[in-house]
Amino acid sequence: SPAPNATGWLITDREVSFDVTDATGVDSSTLTFNIDGATNQTCASGLTCTPAGDPTSLNVVYNRGADWNYEQTYTANVAVDDTVSPANSQSTNWQFTTEINPDVGPPVLGVHSPSTGQTGWVITNRLVTFDITDDIELVDTSVQFNVDGGATQTCGSGLTCSWIIIGKQLHLEYTHGSDWAYETSYTLNIPQALDTSSNNLNTSWGFSTESAPPPPGAPSDIEIHIERP
């Protein structure tokens, strides 16, 4: 298991199991197993082989230790000798294919402030907030943010991040280091926000700040009325 040519194998089902039989006896010390020609696993290291010794029927279990990749065909390779002398050697392989990736869409930018295209933003309001959502599972440590292509901010380093819904909706806050400049357009960039399937949100939005007030002592609009005597 999985069976030869199996399809739709769950990526979270990490175990491969199979039986090896021989009428004389299976020399378990000679058994090797690998996936796609990678490092050989043996009954002494990497495989669980039962019963111990050289039985006529040996059950072998391999645990990959990590999820498989989506939509990938793997080849399982086995080689083993029997217990006669000289030994008869046997090698074989089979293939199986994992399930289709159900998560094909990237995370999405949710509510954000300043909003897209907002004008007249008060320069003393240094706080930028935004939410990122994903329908499967967002990776919070992947999020990168910057202002106008400047220094990259990440969760715990420039960004304050908190889950609204764990794995699904992340709230982020960035505090600009100084007041914004008057009458200036800024671009807020999220070059990276990954989900667990490596789908990436790469987006940006802009806003502009308020107009500068007249300098102290500057004349204001004055209406002059002249009345004839």
mmCIF file of C-alpha atoms in Angstrom:
data_model
loop_
_atom_site.group_PDB
_atom_site.id
_atom_site.type_symbol
_atom_site.label_atom_id
_atom_site.label_comp_id
_atom_site.label_asym_id
_atom_site.label_seq_id
_atom_site.Cartn_x
_atom_site.Cartn_y
_atom_site.Cartn_z
ATOM 1 C CA SER A 1 0.000 0.000 0.000
ATOM 2 C CA PRO A 2 -0.364 2.163 -1.910
ATOM 3 C CA ALA A 3 -1.199 -0.353 -4.623
ATOM 4 C CA PRO A 4 0.656 -0.315 -7.956
ATOM 5 C CA ASN A 5 -0.556 2.569 -10.130
ATOM 6 C CA ALA A 6 -2.739 3.928 -7.337
ATOM 7 C CA THR A 7 -3.936 7.488 -7.890
ATOM 8 C CA GLY A 8 -5.260 10.106 -5.507
ATOM 9 C CA TRP A 9 -3.022 8.945 -2.668
ATOM 10 C CA LEU A 10 -3.485 11.342 0.257
ATOM 11 C CA ILE A 11 -0.397 13.462 0.804
ATOM 12 C CA THR A 12 -0.827 13.112 4.562
ATOM 13 C CA ASP A 13 -0.750 9.288 4.376
ATOM 14 C CA ARG A 14 2.990 8.973 4.863
ATOM 15 C CA GLU A 15 3.270 5.202 5.273
ATOM 16 C CA VAL A 16 4.161 2.721 2.547
ATOM 17 C CA SER A 17 3.688 -0.935 3.493
ATOM 18 C CA PHE A 18 4.267 -4.184 1.651
ATOM 19 C CA ASP A 19 4.853 -7.907 2.223
ATOM 20 C CA VAL A 20 7.798 -9.966 0.990
ATOM 21 C CA THR A 21 7.341 -13.750 0.869
ATOM 22 C CA ASP A 22 9.572 -16.701 0.067
ATOM 23 C CA ALA A 23 8.972 -20.406 0.661
ATOM 24 C CA THR A 24 12.489 -20.900 2.042
ATOM 25 C CA GLY A 25 12.854 -17.644 3.960
ATOM 26 C CA VAL A 26 13.373 -13.913 3.424
ATOM 27 C CA ASP A 27 16.834 -12.669 4.380
ATOM 28 C CA SER A 28 15.661 -9.465 6.055
ATOM 29 C CA SER A 29 19.230 -8.221 6.471
ATOM 30 C CA THR A 30 19.511 -7.813 2.680
ATOM 31 C CA LEU A 31 16.278 -5.909 2.132
ATOM 32 C CA THR A 32 16.587 -2.359 0.805
ATOM 33 C CA PHE A 33 13.838 0.114 -0.019
ATOM 34 C CA ASN A 34 13.821 3.609 -1.446
ATOM 35 C CA ILE A 35 11.561 6.164 -3.069
ATOM 36 C CA ASP A 36 12.663 7.519 -6.449
ATOM 37 C CA GLY A 37 16.193 6.202 -6.003
ATOM 38 C CA ALA A 38 16.849 8.179 -2.838
ATOM 39 C CA THR A 39 18.741 6.832 0.183
ATOM 40 C CA ASN A 40 18.150 3.143 0.810
ATOM 41 C CA GLN A 41 16.178 2.225 3.915
ATOM 42 C CA THR A 42 16.776 -1.121 5.632
ATOM 43 C CA CYS A 43 15.208 -3.222 8.359
ATOM 44 C CA ALA A 44 18.011 -1.993 10.599
ATOM 45 C CA SER A 45 17.454 1.668 9.759
ATOM 46 C CA GLY A 46 14.380 3.404 8.390
ATOM 47 C CA LEU A 47 12.016 0.425 8.030
ATOM 48 C CA THR A 48 9.836 -1.459 10.462
ATOM 49 C CA CYS A 49 10.106 -5.171 9.570
ATOM 50 C CA THR A 50 8.049 -7.865 11.297
ATOM 51 C CA PRO A 51 8.453 -10.526 12.400
ATOM 52 C CA ALA A 52 12.151 -10.400 13.279
ATOM 53 C CA GLY A 53 14.608 -12.846 11.793
ATOM 54 C CA ASP A 54 14.242 -14.478 8.380
ATOM 55 C CA PRO A 55 10.569 -15.418 8.084
ATOM 56 C CA THR A 56 8.823 -16.813 5.035
ATOM 57 C CA SER A 57 6.577 -13.735 5.060
ATOM 58 C CA LEU A 58 7.961 -10.343 6.055
ATOM 59 C CA ASN A 59 5.820 -7.247 6.544
ATOM 60 C CA VAL A 60 7.638 -3.973 5.856
ATOM 61 C CA VAL A 61 6.494 -0.447 6.748
ATOM 62 C CA TYR A 62 8.194 2.780 5.694
ATOM 63 C CA ASN A 63 7.172 6.147 7.137
ATOM 64 C CA ARG A 64 8.275 9.059 4.983
ATOM 65 C CA GLY A 65 8.305 11.476 7.915
ATOM 66 C CA ALA A 66 6.802 14.286 5.831
ATOM 67 C CA ASP A 67 3.786 14.803 3.618
ATOM 68 C CA TRP A 68 4.081 13.833 -0.028
ATOM 69 C CA ASN A 69 3.849 16.476 -2.738
ATOM 70 C CA TYR A 70 0.568 17.042 -4.507
ATOM 71 C CA GLU A 71 0.005 15.598 -7.992
ATOM 72 C CA GLN A 72 3.314 13.729 -8.131
ATOM 73 C CA THR A 73 4.117 10.204 -9.245
ATOM 74 C CA TYR A 74 6.518 8.322 -6.983
ATOM 75 C CA THR A 75 8.399 5.074 -7.636
ATOM 76 C CA ALA A 76 8.925 2.639 -4.758
ATOM 77 C CA ASN A 77 11.927 0.315 -5.203
ATOM 78 C CA VAL A 78 12.552 -2.931 -3.312
ATOM 79 C CA ALA A 79 15.432 -5.439 -3.448
ATOM 80 C CA VAL A 80 15.938 -8.524 -1.273
ATOM 81 C CA ASP A 81 17.579 -11.979 -1.156
ATOM 82 C CA ASP A 82 16.208 -15.264 0.103
ATOM 83 C CA THR A 83 18.055 -17.463 2.615
ATOM 84 C CA VAL A 84 19.313 -20.230 0.323
ATOM 85 C CA SER A 85 22.955 -20.469 -0.668
ATOM 86 C CA PRO A 86 23.762 -19.145 -3.164
ATOM 87 C CA ALA A 87 20.999 -16.610 -2.569
ATOM 88 C CA ASN A 88 18.346 -15.759 -5.083
ATOM 89 C CA SER A 89 17.979 -11.996 -5.467
ATOM 90 C CA GLN A 90 14.772 -10.233 -6.378
ATOM 91 C CA SER A 91 14.106 -6.576 -7.135
ATOM 92 C CA THR A 92 10.911 -4.849 -8.130
ATOM 93 C CA ASN A 93 9.214 -1.479 -8.143
ATOM 94 C CA TRP A 94 5.806 0.094 -8.424
ATOM 95 C CA GLN A 95 4.405 3.563 -8.838
ATOM 96 C CA PHE A 96 1.656 5.609 -7.256
ATOM 97 C CA THR A 97 0.370 9.159 -7.736
ATOM 98 C CA THR A 98 -0.775 11.575 -5.059
ATOM 99 C CA GLU A 99 -3.985 13.559 -4.902
ATOM 100 C CA ILE A 100 -4.751 16.739 -6.829
ATOM 101 C CA ASN A 101 -3.954 19.949 -4.991
ATOM 102 C CA PRO A 102 -7.274 21.349 -3.721
ATOM 103 C CA ASP A 103 -5.708 24.734 -3.025
ATOM 104 C CA VAL A 104 -4.925 26.545 -6.265
ATOM 105 C CA GLY A 105 -5.729 30.120 -5.281
ATOM 106 C CA PRO A 106 -3.397 32.523 -3.462
ATOM 107 C CA PRO A 107 -4.251 34.303 -0.210
ATOM 108 C CA VAL A 108 -6.394 37.424 -0.531
ATOM 109 C CA LEU A 109 -5.977 40.968 0.793
ATOM 110 C CA GLY A 110 -8.951 41.781 3.021
ATOM 111 C CA VAL A 111 -9.947 44.925 4.853
ATOM 112 C CA HIS A 112 -7.133 47.474 4.830
ATOM 113 C CA SER A 113 -6.503 50.989 6.063
ATOM 114 C CA PRO A 114 -5.696 53.321 4.433
ATOM 115 C CA SER A 115 -8.075 51.980 1.811
ATOM 116 C CA THR A 116 -7.089 51.670 -1.839
ATOM 117 C CA GLY A 117 -6.836 55.106 -3.447
ATOM 118 C CA GLN A 118 -7.679 56.960 -0.246
ATOM 119 C CA THR A 119 -6.879 60.664 -0.275
ATOM 120 C CA GLY A 120 -6.388 63.213 2.486
ATOM 121 C CA TRP A 121 -4.795 60.730 4.876
ATOM 122 C CA VAL A 122 -3.773 62.589 8.036
ATOM 123 C CA ILE A 123 0.016 62.673 8.190
ATOM 124 C CA THR A 124 0.117 61.979 11.924
ATOM 125 C CA ASN A 125 -1.826 58.744 11.507
ATOM 126 C CA ARG A 126 1.150 56.433 11.153
ATOM 127 C CA LEU A 127 -0.751 53.171 11.592
ATOM 128 C CA VAL A 128 -1.379 50.923 8.571
ATOM 129 C CA THR A 129 -3.598 47.877 9.111
ATOM 130 C CA PHE A 130 -4.613 45.063 6.796
ATOM 131 C CA ASP A 131 -6.001 41.540 6.832
ATOM 132 C CA ILE A 132 -4.890 38.572 4.727
ATOM 133 C CA THR A 133 -7.187 35.581 4.307
ATOM 134 C CA ASP A 134 -6.827 32.125 2.757
ATOM 135 C CA ASP A 135 -9.378 29.374 2.202
ATOM 136 C CA ILE A 136 -6.958 26.563 3.192
ATOM 137 C CA GLU A 137 -4.086 27.678 5.428
ATOM 138 C CA LEU A 138 -1.997 30.839 5.436
ATOM 139 C CA VAL A 139 1.655 30.801 6.517
ATOM 140 C CA ASP A 140 2.064 33.844 8.756
ATOM 141 C CA THR A 141 5.870 33.682 8.773
ATOM 142 C CA SER A 142 5.896 34.144 4.985
ATOM 143 C CA VAL A 143 4.343 37.622 4.933
ATOM 144 C CA GLN A 144 6.520 40.476 3.687
ATOM 145 C CA PHE A 145 5.507 44.153 3.569
ATOM 146 C CA ASN A 146 7.147 47.414 2.574
ATOM 147 C CA VAL A 147 6.373 51.059 1.858
ATOM 148 C CA ASP A 148 7.470 52.335 -1.548
ATOM 149 C CA GLY A 149 9.891 49.431 -1.958
ATOM 150 C CA GLY A 150 11.724 50.259 1.255
ATOM 151 C CA ALA A 151 12.825 47.985 4.079
ATOM 152 C CA THR A 152 11.027 44.639 4.291
ATOM 153 C CA GLN A 153 8.799 44.201 7.325
ATOM 154 C CA THR A 154 7.788 40.747 8.607
ATOM 155 C CA CYS A 155 5.737 39.366 11.474
ATOM 156 C CA GLY A 156 7.665 40.067 14.637
ATOM 157 C CA SER A 157 10.041 42.420 12.848
ATOM 158 C CA GLY A 158 8.190 45.579 11.874
ATOM 159 C CA LEU A 159 4.754 43.963 11.695
ATOM 160 C CA THR A 160 2.443 43.074 14.554
ATOM 161 C CA CYS A 161 0.519 39.974 13.483
ATOM 162 C CA SER A 162 -2.408 38.262 15.178
ATOM 163 C CA TRP A 163 -4.783 35.543 14.038
ATOM 164 C CA ILE A 164 -8.455 36.411 13.751
ATOM 165 C CA ILE A 165 -9.131 32.861 12.573
ATOM 166 C CA ILE A 166 -6.101 30.612 13.004
ATOM 167 C CA GLY A 167 -4.701 29.633 9.620
ATOM 168 C CA LYS A 168 -7.474 31.455 7.771
ATOM 169 C CA GLN A 169 -7.441 35.174 8.597
ATOM 170 C CA LEU A 170 -4.428 37.157 9.775
ATOM 171 C CA HIS A 171 -4.550 40.757 11.008
ATOM 172 C CA LEU A 172 -1.400 42.834 10.529
ATOM 173 C CA GLU A 173 -0.354 46.260 11.755
ATOM 174 C CA TYR A 174 2.523 48.463 10.660
ATOM 175 C CA THR A 175 3.480 51.740 12.332
ATOM 176 C CA HIS A 176 5.391 54.167 10.134
ATOM 177 C CA GLY A 177 8.527 55.450 11.837
ATOM 178 C CA SER A 178 7.618 59.114 11.413
ATOM 179 C CA ASP A 179 4.773 61.283 10.208
ATOM 180 C CA TRP A 180 3.950 60.929 6.549
ATOM 181 C CA ALA A 181 4.840 63.799 4.215
ATOM 182 C CA TYR A 182 2.142 66.242 3.158
ATOM 183 C CA GLU A 183 0.584 65.894 -0.305
ATOM 184 C CA THR A 184 2.480 62.690 -1.073
ATOM 185 C CA SER A 185 1.398 59.460 -2.704
ATOM 186 C CA TYR A 186 2.581 56.231 -1.084
ATOM 187 C CA THR A 187 2.490 52.644 -2.300
ATOM 188 C CA LEU A 188 2.054 49.830 0.222
ATOM 189 C CA ASN A 189 3.397 46.519 -1.057
ATOM 190 C CA ILE A 190 2.882 42.898 -0.054
ATOM 191 C CA PRO A 191 5.374 41.081 -2.306
ATOM 192 C CA GLN A 192 4.874 37.807 -0.479
ATOM 193 C CA ALA A 193 2.157 36.062 1.527
ATOM 194 C CA LEU A 194 2.145 32.290 1.041
ATOM 195 C CA ASP A 195 -0.301 29.559 1.877
ATOM 196 C CA THR A 196 0.761 26.008 2.660
ATOM 197 C CA SER A 197 0.545 25.111 -1.049
ATOM 198 C CA SER A 198 3.037 27.912 -1.901
ATOM 199 C CA ASN A 199 0.384 30.004 -3.662
ATOM 200 C CA ASN A 200 1.582 33.592 -3.303
ATOM 201 C CA LEU A 201 -0.263 36.858 -2.793
ATOM 202 C CA ASN A 202 1.721 39.654 -4.473
ATOM 203 C CA THR A 203 -0.237 42.878 -4.332
ATOM 204 C CA SER A 204 -0.039 46.581 -3.570
ATOM 205 C CA TRP A 205 -2.273 49.574 -3.032
ATOM 206 C CA GLY A 206 -1.792 53.304 -2.798
ATOM 207 C CA PHE A 207 -3.000 56.314 -0.842
ATOM 208 C CA SER A 208 -2.147 60.000 -0.626
ATOM 209 C CA THR A 209 -1.827 62.350 2.306
ATOM 210 C CA GLU A 210 -3.568 65.579 3.206
ATOM 211 C CA SER A 211 -2.632 68.987 1.865
ATOM 212 C CA ALA A 212 -0.244 71.105 3.867
ATOM 213 C CA PRO A 213 -1.859 73.877 5.907
ATOM 214 C CA PRO A 214 -0.924 77.467 5.105
ATOM 215 C CA PRO A 215 2.209 78.605 6.913
ATOM 216 C CA PRO A 216 1.766 80.707 10.069
ATOM 217 C CA GLY A 217 1.014 84.339 9.280
ATOM 218 C CA ALA A 218 0.064 83.626 5.684
ATOM 219 C CA PRO A 219 -2.861 85.713 4.457
ATOM 220 C CA SER A 220 -6.152 83.911 4.324
ATOM 221 C CA ASP A 221 -8.980 84.569 1.923
ATOM 222 C CA ILE A 222 -10.208 88.107 2.688
ATOM 223 C CA GLU A 223 -13.310 89.661 1.298
ATOM 224 C CA ILE A 224 -13.177 93.442 0.858
ATOM 225 C CA HIS A 225 -16.432 95.377 0.700
ATOM 226 C CA ILE A 226 -16.357 99.026 -0.308
ATOM 227 C CA GLU A 227 -19.394 101.100 0.450
ATOM 228 C CA ARG A 228 -19.946 104.368 -1.344
ATOM 229 C CA PRO A 229 -20.854 107.308 0.891
#
